[in-house]
PDB file of C-alpha atoms in Angstrom:
ATOM      1  CA  PHE W   1      14.304   7.719 -54.195  1.00 48.00           C
ATOM      2  CA  GLU W   2      18.041   7.464 -53.813  1.00 53.00           C
ATOM      3  CA  THR W   3      19.785  10.467 -52.267  1.00 55.00           C
ATOM      4  CA  HIS W   4      20.677  12.983 -54.972  1.00 57.00           C
ATOM      5  CA  HIS W   5      24.222  13.970 -54.085  1.00 61.00           C
ATOM      6  CA  PRO W   6      25.565  17.442 -54.968  1.00 64.00           C
ATOM      7  CA  GLU W   7      26.979  17.678 -58.484  1.00 81.00           C
ATOM      8  CA  GLY W   8      30.204  19.606 -58.003  1.00 83.00           C
ATOM      9  CA  TRP W   9      30.844  22.805 -59.953  1.00 90.00           C
ATOM     10  CA  THR W  10      27.462  22.817 -61.747  1.00 94.00           C
ATOM     11  CA  THR W  11      26.372  26.018 -59.995  1.00 91.00           C
ATOM     12  CA  PHE W  12      29.653  27.710 -60.876  1.00 92.00           C
ATOM     13  CA  LEU W  13      29.429  26.609 -64.513  1.00 95.00           C
ATOM     14  CA  ALA W  14      25.760  27.542 -64.905  1.00 95.00           C
ATOM     15  CA  CYS W  15      26.568  31.059 -63.689  1.00 93.00           C
ATOM     16  CA  ALA W  16      29.725  31.238 -65.838  1.00 95.00           C
ATOM     17  CA  PHE W  17      27.809  30.090 -68.931  1.00 96.00           C
ATOM     18  CA  ALA W  18      25.122  32.716 -68.307  1.00 94.00           C
ATOM     19  CA  LYS W  19      27.703  35.463 -67.804  1.00 93.00           C
ATOM     20  CA  ALA W  20      29.569  34.525 -70.993  1.00 95.00           C
ATOM     21  CA  THR W  21      26.416  34.581 -73.136  1.00 94.00           C
ATOM     22  CA  GLY W  22      24.323  37.315 -71.513  1.00 92.00           C
ATOM     23  CA  GLY W  23      21.886  34.765 -70.151  1.00 92.00           C
ATOM     24  CA  VAL W  24      20.228  34.106 -66.805  1.00 90.00           C
ATOM     25  CA  ALA W  25      21.161  31.364 -64.330  1.00 92.00           C
ATOM     26  CA  MET W  26      18.934  29.679 -61.738  1.00 91.00           C
ATOM     27  CA  THR W  27      20.670  27.851 -58.869  1.00 90.00           C
ATOM     28  CA  TRP W  28      20.034  26.810 -55.300  1.00 87.00           C
ATOM     29  CA  CYS W  29      20.664  29.696 -52.901  1.00 83.00           C
ATOM     30  CA  GLU W  30      23.899  29.905 -50.917  1.00 82.00           C
ATOM     31  CA  SER W  31      22.241  28.975 -47.606  1.00 81.00           C
ATOM     32  CA  GLU W  32      20.833  25.774 -49.092  1.00 82.00           C
ATOM     33  CA  ARG W  33      24.172  24.869 -50.657  1.00 79.00           C
ATOM     34  CA  THR W  34      25.815  25.446 -47.267  1.00 81.00           C
ATOM     35  CA  ARG W  35      23.265  23.195 -45.597  1.00 80.00           C
ATOM     36  CA  SER W  36      23.889  20.494 -48.193  1.00 78.00           C
ATOM     37  CA  ARG W  37      27.647  20.643 -47.637  1.00 77.00           C
ATOM     38  CA  LEU W  38      27.222  20.404 -43.864  1.00 80.00           C
ATOM     39  CA  PHE W  39      24.707  17.583 -43.654  1.00 79.00           C
ATOM     40  CA  ARG W  40      25.351  15.674 -46.897  1.00 76.00           C
ATOM     41  CA  ALA W  41      21.662  14.828 -46.973  1.00 76.00           C
ATOM     42  CA  PRO W  42      18.574  16.160 -48.775  1.00 74.00           C
ATOM     43  CA  ASN W  43      16.479  18.847 -47.124  1.00 79.00           C
ATOM     44  CA  PRO W  44      13.176  17.178 -46.183  1.00 76.00           C
ATOM     45  CA  ALA W  45      11.358  20.495 -46.609  1.00 76.00           C
ATOM     46  CA  LEU W  46      12.286  20.768 -50.304  1.00 79.00           C
ATOM     47  CA  THR W  47      11.394  18.848 -53.451  1.00 79.00           C
ATOM     48  CA  ASP W  48      13.884  17.814 -56.107  1.00 87.00           C
ATOM     49  CA  PRO W  49      13.037  20.145 -59.040  1.00 89.00           C
ATOM     50  CA  ASN W  50      14.003  17.338 -61.423  1.00 90.00           C
ATOM     51  CA  ALA W  51      11.496  14.895 -59.955  1.00 89.00           C
ATOM     52  CA  CYS W  52       8.252  16.868 -59.769  1.00 89.00           C
ATOM     53  CA  LEU W  53       4.882  15.147 -59.741  1.00 88.00           C
ATOM     54  CA  PRO W  54       2.785  15.770 -62.879  1.00 87.00           C
ATOM     55  CA  GLU W  55      -0.209  16.880 -60.834  1.00 83.00           C
ATOM     56  CA  SER W  56       1.568  19.497 -58.721  1.00 80.00           C
ATOM     57  CA  TRP W  57       4.612  20.867 -60.554  1.00 80.00           C
ATOM     58  CA  ARG W  58       2.868  24.011 -61.780  1.00 77.00           C
ATOM     59  CA  ARG W  59       1.953  25.226 -58.303  1.00 74.00           C
ATOM     60  CA  LYS W  60       4.583  23.824 -55.938  1.00 71.00           C
ATOM     61  CA  SER W  61       7.991  24.395 -57.479  1.00 81.00           C
ATOM     62  CA  PRO W  62       9.645  27.834 -57.285  1.00 84.00           C
ATOM     63  CA  TRP W  63      11.870  26.706 -60.160  1.00 88.00           C
ATOM     64  CA  THR W  64       8.740  26.329 -62.292  1.00 88.00           C
ATOM     65  CA  ARG W  65       7.584  29.859 -61.478  1.00 86.00           C
ATOM     66  CA  LEU W  66      10.930  31.243 -62.631  1.00 89.00           C
ATOM     67  CA  LEU W  67      10.899  29.185 -65.830  1.00 90.00           C
ATOM     68  CA  ALA W  68       7.375  30.392 -66.555  1.00 89.00           C
ATOM     69  CA  ARG W  69       8.603  33.982 -66.689  1.00 88.00           C
ATOM     70  CA  ARG W  70      10.761  33.303 -69.737  1.00 89.00           C
ATOM     71  CA  PRO W  71       9.210  34.150 -73.124  1.00 89.00           C
ATOM     72  CA  VAL W  72       7.784  31.229 -75.078  1.00 90.00           C
ATOM     73  CA  GLY W  73      10.442  29.857 -77.444  1.00 90.00           C
ATOM     74  CA  SER W  74      13.355  30.853 -75.206  1.00 92.00           C
ATOM     75  CA  ALA W  75      16.306  28.485 -74.920  1.00 94.00           C
ATOM     76  CA  HIS W  76      16.705  26.675 -71.605  1.00 96.00           C
ATOM     77  CA  VAL W  77      19.790  24.588 -70.731  1.00 97.00           C
ATOM     78  CA  ASP W  78      19.706  22.445 -67.580  1.00 97.00           C
ATOM     79  CA  VAL W  79      23.294  21.766 -66.429  1.00 97.00           C
ATOM     80  CA  HIS W  80      23.914  18.522 -64.542  1.00 96.00           C
ATOM     81  CA  GLY W  81      26.885  16.448 -63.462  1.00 96.00           C
ATOM     82  CA  ARG W  82      27.472  12.815 -64.395  1.00 95.00           C
ATOM     83  CA  ARG W  83      30.121  10.330 -63.382  1.00 94.00           C
ATOM     84  CA  ASP W  84      33.288  10.079 -65.448  1.00 95.00           C
ATOM     85  CA  PRO W  85      33.192   7.440 -68.209  1.00 93.00           C
ATOM     86  CA  ASP W  86      35.332   4.396 -67.439  1.00 91.00           C
ATOM     87  CA  GLY W  87      35.950   2.920 -70.901  1.00 85.00           C
ATOM     88  CA  GLY W  88      33.470   0.071 -70.888  1.00 83.00           C
ATOM     89  CA  GLY W  89      33.393  -0.400 -67.108  1.00 91.00           C
ATOM     90  CA  PRO W  90      30.325  -0.349 -64.849  1.00 93.00           C
ATOM     91  CA  VAL W  91      29.707   3.404 -65.196  1.00 92.00           C
ATOM     92  CA  SER W  92      29.774   3.261 -68.981  1.00 89.00           C
ATOM     93  CA  ALA W  93      27.537   0.197 -68.894  1.00 90.00           C
ATOM     94  CA  GLU W  94      25.004   2.045 -66.721  1.00 93.00           C
ATOM     95  CA  ILE W  95      24.920   5.540 -68.237  1.00 93.00           C
ATOM     96  CA  GLY W  96      27.090   5.279 -71.362  1.00 90.00           C
ATOM     97  CA  ASP W  97      30.398   6.738 -72.449  1.00 88.00           C
ATOM     98  CA  GLY W  98      30.682  10.482 -72.773  1.00 92.00           C
ATOM     99  CA  ASP W  99      31.830  13.624 -71.014  1.00 97.00           C
ATOM    100  CA  CYS W 100      28.930  15.712 -72.265  1.00 97.00           C
ATOM    101  CA  ASP W 101      25.570  13.977 -72.650  1.00 97.00           C
ATOM    102  CA  VAL W 102      23.133  15.981 -74.769  1.00 98.00           C
ATOM    103  CA  GLY W 103      19.638  15.122 -73.530  1.00 97.00           C
ATOM    104  CA  VAL W 104      16.762  16.188 -75.770  1.00 97.00           C
ATOM    105  CA  GLY W 105      14.279  13.549 -74.611  1.00 96.00           C
ATOM    106  CA  ALA W 106      11.837  16.094 -73.182  1.00 96.00           C
ATOM    107  CA  LEU W 107      11.920  18.179 -76.357  1.00 95.00           C
ATOM    108  CA  GLU W 108      11.479  15.020 -78.420  1.00 95.00           C
ATOM    109  CA  ALA W 109       8.091  14.480 -76.778  1.00 92.00           C
ATOM    110  CA  VAL W 110       6.993  17.886 -78.123  1.00 92.00           C
ATOM    111  CA  ASN W 111       8.827  18.221 -81.442  1.00 93.00           C
ATOM    112  CA  VAL W 112      10.750  15.207 -82.730  1.00 94.00           C
ATOM    113  CA  GLU W 113      12.259  17.017 -85.708  1.00 93.00           C
ATOM    114  CA  LEU W 114      13.504  19.961 -83.656  1.00 94.00           C
ATOM    115  CA  ALA W 115      14.910  17.658 -80.966  1.00 95.00           C
ATOM    116  CA  ASP W 116      16.808  15.584 -83.527  1.00 95.00           C
ATOM    117  CA  SER W 117      18.217  18.641 -85.292  1.00 95.00           C
ATOM    118  CA  LEU W 118      19.178  20.322 -82.030  1.00 96.00           C
ATOM    119  CA  GLY W 119      20.897  17.189 -80.728  1.00 96.00           C
ATOM    120  CA  ARG W 120      23.024  16.992 -83.887  1.00 96.00           C
ATOM    121  CA  ALA W 121      23.795  20.733 -83.858  1.00 97.00           C
ATOM    122  CA  LEU W 122      24.906  20.626 -80.223  1.00 97.00           C
ATOM    123  CA  LYS W 123      27.080  17.578 -80.780  1.00 97.00           C
ATOM    124  CA  ASP W 124      28.738  19.101 -83.863  1.00 97.00           C
ATOM    125  CA  GLY W 125      29.269  22.490 -82.210  1.00 98.00           C
ATOM    126  CA  LEU W 126      30.583  21.090 -78.941  1.00 98.00           C
ATOM    127  CA  ASP W 127      32.830  18.567 -80.734  1.00 98.00           C
ATOM    128  CA  ARG W 128      34.448  21.460 -82.629  1.00 97.00           C
ATOM    129  CA  CYS W 129      34.740  23.514 -79.435  1.00 97.00           C
ATOM    130  CA  LEU W 130      36.426  20.677 -77.533  1.00 97.00           C
ATOM    131  CA  ALA W 131      38.755  19.946 -80.474  1.00 96.00           C
ATOM    132  CA  ARG W 132      39.890  23.598 -80.535  1.00 96.00           C
ATOM    133  CA  TRP W 133      40.444  23.486 -76.787  1.00 96.00           C
ATOM    134  CA  ARG W 134      42.541  20.322 -77.125  1.00 95.00           C
ATOM    135  CA  ARG W 135      44.733  21.961 -79.780  1.00 94.00           C
ATOM    136  CA  ARG W 136      45.286  24.972 -77.506  1.00 94.00           C
ATOM    137  CA  ARG W 137      46.281  22.710 -74.627  1.00 93.00           C
ATOM    138  CA  GLU W 138      48.684  20.740 -76.813  1.00 93.00           C
ATOM    139  CA  ALA W 139      50.205  23.993 -78.071  1.00 93.00           C
ATOM    140  CA  ARG W 140      50.973  24.790 -74.428  1.00 90.00           C
ATOM    141  CA  GLY W 141      52.624  21.400 -74.012  1.00 91.00           C
ATOM    142  CA  GLU W 142      49.696  19.788 -72.167  1.00 88.00           C
ATOM    143  CA  PHE W 143      49.413  16.317 -73.673  1.00 86.00           C
ATOM    144  CA  ASP W 144      47.923  14.386 -70.754  1.00 86.00           C
ATOM    145  CA  SER W 145      44.337  15.705 -70.968  1.00 83.00           C
ATOM    146  CA  PRO W 146      41.642  13.252 -72.085  1.00 89.00           C
ATOM    147  CA  ALA W 147      39.832  13.575 -75.398  1.00 90.00           C
ATOM    148  CA  TYR W 148      36.425  14.685 -74.141  1.00 95.00           C
ATOM    149  CA  ALA W 149      33.517  13.005 -75.940  1.00 95.00           C
ATOM    150  CA  VAL W 150      30.035  14.373 -76.681  1.00 97.00           C
ATOM    151  CA  ASN W 151      27.172  11.866 -76.702  1.00 96.00           C
ATOM    152  CA  ALA W 152      24.006  12.913 -78.518  1.00 94.00           C
ATOM    153  CA  ARG W 153      22.208   9.640 -77.752  1.00 93.00           C
ATOM    154  CA  PRO W 154      22.725   9.296 -74.004  1.00 95.00           C
ATOM    155  CA  VAL W 155      20.993   7.202 -71.382  1.00 95.00           C
ATOM    156  CA  LEU W 156      20.202  10.380 -69.389  1.00 93.00           C
ATOM    157  CA  THR W 157      17.889  12.121 -71.834  1.00 95.00           C
ATOM    158  CA  GLY W 158      16.125  14.741 -69.709  1.00 94.00           C
ATOM    159  CA  ARG W 159      12.874  12.748 -69.642  1.00 94.00           C
ATOM    160  CA  ARG W 160      12.239  10.402 -66.745  1.00 93.00           C
ATOM    161  CA  PRO W 161      10.734   6.949 -67.346  1.00 92.00           C
ATOM    162  CA  ASP W 162       8.729   7.071 -64.091  1.00 92.00           C
ATOM    163  CA  GLY W 163       6.486   9.940 -65.194  1.00 91.00           C
ATOM    164  CA  ARG W 164       7.970  12.573 -62.900  1.00 93.00           C
ATOM    165  CA  LEU W 165       9.018  15.815 -64.570  1.00 94.00           C
ATOM    166  CA  THR W 166      12.584  17.024 -64.969  1.00 95.00           C
ATOM    167  CA  LEU W 167      13.277  20.737 -65.384  1.00 95.00           C
ATOM    168  CA  SER W 168      13.777  20.105 -69.095  1.00 95.00           C
ATOM    169  CA  HIS W 169      10.364  18.441 -69.262  1.00 95.00           C
ATOM    170  CA  GLN W 170       8.804  21.344 -67.369  1.00 94.00           C
ATOM    171  CA  GLY W 171      10.505  23.845 -69.665  1.00 94.00           C
ATOM    172  CA  CYS W 172       9.173  22.139 -72.787  1.00 94.00           C
ATOM    173  CA  SER W 173       5.689  22.031 -71.233  1.00 92.00           C
ATOM    174  CA  LEU W 174       5.940  25.799 -70.722  1.00 92.00           C
ATOM    175  CA  GLY W 175       6.848  26.378 -74.380  1.00 92.00           C
ATOM    176  CA  LEU W 176      10.635  26.663 -73.968  1.00 94.00           C
ATOM    177  CA  VAL W 177      13.290  24.905 -76.062  1.00 94.00           C
ATOM    178  CA  SER W 178      14.876  22.864 -73.291  1.00 96.00           C
ATOM    179  CA  VAL W 179      17.926  20.619 -73.309  1.00 97.00           C
ATOM    180  CA  GLN W 180      19.686  18.775 -70.491  1.00 97.00           C
ATOM    181  CA  LEU W 181      23.489  18.637 -70.436  1.00 98.00           C
ATOM    182  CA  GLU W 182      25.233  16.056 -68.242  1.00 97.00           C
ATOM    183  CA  LEU W 183      28.900  16.960 -67.783  1.00 97.00           C
ATOM    184  CA  SER W 184      31.485  14.546 -66.405  1.00 96.00           C
ATOM    185  CA  MET W 185      33.447  15.566 -63.326  1.00 96.00           C
ATOM    186  CA  ARG W 186      36.737  15.627 -65.230  1.00 96.00           C
ATOM    187  CA  LEU W 187      35.228  17.978 -67.828  1.00 97.00           C
ATOM    188  CA  ARG W 188      33.702  20.198 -65.143  1.00 96.00           C
ATOM    189  CA  ARG W 189      37.009  20.507 -63.320  1.00 95.00           C
ATOM    190  CA  ALA W 190      38.850  21.301 -66.536  1.00 95.00           C
ATOM    191  CA  LEU W 191      36.321  23.974 -67.545  1.00 96.00           C
ATOM    192  CA  VAL W 192      36.452  25.607 -64.110  1.00 95.00           C
ATOM    193  CA  GLY W 193      40.205  25.981 -64.514  1.00 93.00           C
ATOM    194  CA  ASP W 194      40.028  27.595 -67.973  1.00 95.00           C
ATOM    195  CA  ALA W 195      37.885  30.717 -68.354  1.00 95.00           C
ATOM    196  CA  GLN W 196      38.366  30.885 -72.135  1.00 96.00           C
ATOM    197  CA  ALA W 197      37.282  27.268 -72.579  1.00 97.00           C
ATOM    198  CA  THR W 198      34.232  27.881 -70.384  1.00 97.00           C
ATOM    199  CA  ALA W 199      33.178  30.881 -72.468  1.00 97.00           C
ATOM    200  CA  ASP W 200      33.805  29.008 -75.741  1.00 98.00           C
ATOM    201  CA  PHE W 201      31.777  26.047 -74.484  1.00 98.00           C
ATOM    202  CA  ALA W 202      28.861  28.298 -73.493  1.00 97.00           C
ATOM    203  CA  ASN W 203      28.903  30.131 -76.828  1.00 97.00           C
ATOM    204  CA  ALA W 204      28.983  26.836 -78.744  1.00 97.00           C
ATOM    205  CA  ILE W 205      25.756  25.865 -76.947  1.00 97.00           C
ATOM    206  CA  VAL W 206      24.122  29.198 -77.746  1.00 95.00           C
ATOM    207  CA  ASP W 207      25.228  29.059 -81.398  1.00 96.00           C
ATOM    208  CA  ALA W 208      23.691  25.609 -81.810  1.00 96.00           C
ATOM    209  CA  LEU W 209      20.435  26.695 -80.203  1.00 93.00           C
ATOM    210  CA  ALA W 210      20.298  29.922 -82.207  1.00 91.00           C
ATOM    211  CA  SER W 211      20.795  28.050 -85.467  1.00 90.00           C
ATOM    212  CA  LEU W 212      17.692  25.912 -84.995  1.00 82.00           C
ATOM    213  CA  ALA W 213      15.424  27.139 -82.218  1.00 50.00           C
ATOM    214  CA  PRO W 214      12.361  29.149 -83.283  1.00 55.00           C
ATOM    215  CA  PRO W 215      12.596  32.837 -82.364  1.00 46.00           C
ATOM    216  CA  PRO W 216      10.831  33.917 -79.157  1.00 47.00           C
ATOM    217  CA  GLY W 217       7.255  35.123 -79.485  1.00 45.00           C
ATOM    218  CA  ARG W 218       6.058  38.626 -78.755  1.00 40.00           C
ATOM    219  CA  GLY W 219       7.149  38.377 -75.142  1.00 41.00           C
ATOM    220  CA  GLU W 220       4.202  36.228 -74.100  1.00 42.00           C
ATOM    221  CA  THR W 221       4.741  33.876 -71.177  1.00 44.00           C
ATOM    222  CA  TYR W 222       3.022  30.715 -70.033  1.00 42.00           C
ATOM    223  CA  ALA W 223      -0.741  31.230 -69.867  1.00 41.00           C
ATOM    224  CA  GLY W 224      -0.892  29.923 -66.310  1.00 43.00           C
ATOM    225  CA  ILE W 225       1.491  32.503 -64.869  1.00 43.00           C
ATOM    226  CA  ALA W 226      -1.297  34.329 -63.016  1.00 46.00           C
ATOM    227  CA  ALA W 227      -2.346  31.107 -61.323  1.00 43.00           C
ATOM    228  CA  LEU W 228       1.254  30.413 -60.382  1.00 43.00           C
ATOM    229  CA  ASP W 229       1.636  33.864 -58.838  1.00 45.00           C
ATOM    230  CA  GLU W 230      -1.309  33.200 -56.530  1.00 49.00           C
ATOM    231  CA  HIS W 231       0.871  30.693 -54.724  1.00 43.00           C
ATOM    232  CA  VAL W 232       3.764  33.099 -54.073  1.00 41.00           C
ATOM    233  CA  ALA W 233       2.465  34.147 -50.639  1.00 46.00           C
ATOM    234  CA  LYS W 234       1.945  30.527 -49.629  1.00 52.00           C
ATOM    235  CA  ASN W 235       5.436  29.628 -50.777  1.00 51.00           C
ATOM    236  CA  ALA W 236       6.860  32.613 -48.898  1.00 52.00           C
ATOM    237  CA  ARG W 237       5.589  31.021 -45.685  1.00 57.00           C
ATOM    238  CA  HIS W 238       7.154  27.729 -46.792  1.00 54.00           C
ATOM    239  CA  ASP W 239      10.488  29.482 -47.459  1.00 54.00           C
ATOM    240  CA  ALA W 240      10.378  31.049 -43.997  1.00 61.00           C
ATOM    241  CA  LYS W 241       9.841  27.610 -42.467  1.00 64.00           C
ATOM    242  CA  VAL W 242      12.828  26.249 -44.406  1.00 57.00           C
ATOM    243  CA  ALA W 243      14.955  29.156 -43.143  1.00 59.00           C
ATOM    244  CA  ARG W 244      13.943  28.477 -39.529  1.00 68.00           C
ATOM    245  CA  VAL W 245      14.828  24.787 -39.848  1.00 65.00           C
ATOM    246  CA  LEU W 246      18.196  25.614 -41.424  1.00 60.00           C
ATOM    247  CA  ASN W 247      19.054  28.203 -38.775  1.00 66.00           C
ATOM    248  CA  ALA W 248      18.194  25.767 -35.984  1.00 71.00           C
ATOM    249  CA  GLN W 249      20.429  23.132 -37.570  1.00 64.00           C
ATOM    250  CA  LEU W 250      23.316  25.578 -37.948  1.00 64.00           C
ATOM    251  CA  GLU W 251      22.925  26.743 -34.339  1.00 71.00           C
ATOM    252  CA  ARG W 252      23.065  23.133 -33.154  1.00 71.00           C
ATOM    253  CA  ILE W 253      26.259  22.564 -35.132  1.00 64.00           C
ATOM    254  CA  ASP W 254      27.818  25.704 -33.637  1.00 66.00           C
ATOM    255  CA  LEU W 255      26.860  24.554 -30.138  1.00 68.00           C
ATOM    256  CA  GLU W 256      28.314  21.081 -30.689  1.00 68.00           C
ATOM    257  CA  ARG W 257      31.541  22.584 -31.998  1.00 67.00           C
ATOM    258  CA  GLU W 258      31.788  24.919 -29.001  1.00 65.00           C
ATOM    259  CA  VAL W 259      31.268  21.989 -26.616  1.00 66.00           C
ATOM    260  CA  GLU W 260      34.033  20.054 -28.362  1.00 68.00           C
ATOM    261  CA  ARG W 261      36.330  23.075 -28.158  1.00 68.00           C
ATOM    262  CA  VAL W 262      35.743  23.514 -24.437  1.00 66.00           C
ATOM    263  CA  ARG W 263      36.409  19.825 -23.807  1.00 62.00           C
TER     264      ARG W 263
END
């Protein structure tokens, strides 16, 4: 696989969206984000949660265990970053034009009608949200911001063609209503700088989901949760190993910096 580079501001926005809507956010821990910033390379001890093997995702991914604790029918939004559209250039040719790609490919494999309706509802709701935001910016005299576009038929759909499972695919397999959102860097940066726009954007997502998604069940969770919990102790040992590797790497960096300082 190609190296999956960090997608700037997605952690911040996922947490901000959850805070604005009373939801829950899952992100990489601070130590792992620090490691990623330092080494600019994937951690060989970890697996990309958006590229899990079909035969092992239920027992190996800690992200899966957390998803499995959500009630069946719950909404699940996987926030990603995409490259900025370039108006028909190579990026647009590869992944399409759009600042917000609404990916319902995983849900489509489970419920075509719901996926189609949800894709339209999200596009309509987010289009209105972005239009209101543009009017507010223009009222403040800000006329140089781009007209952000929502794409409900993107190339990045949330379902991989190679058979590996994205988090959206895993969520749908666990009985959640999952959607993948790919946000351009220019949109991410703009949202980070405007708390009201961030909250409006998050609530537009929730409103669209609430208008169509079936209500949660009686609190039941994925039937395999007991089997997943059996692996917690094993994964605790794995997490300890990851921590030891990270600490050794950080100590080496500190030593190298001290040597350079002394020189």
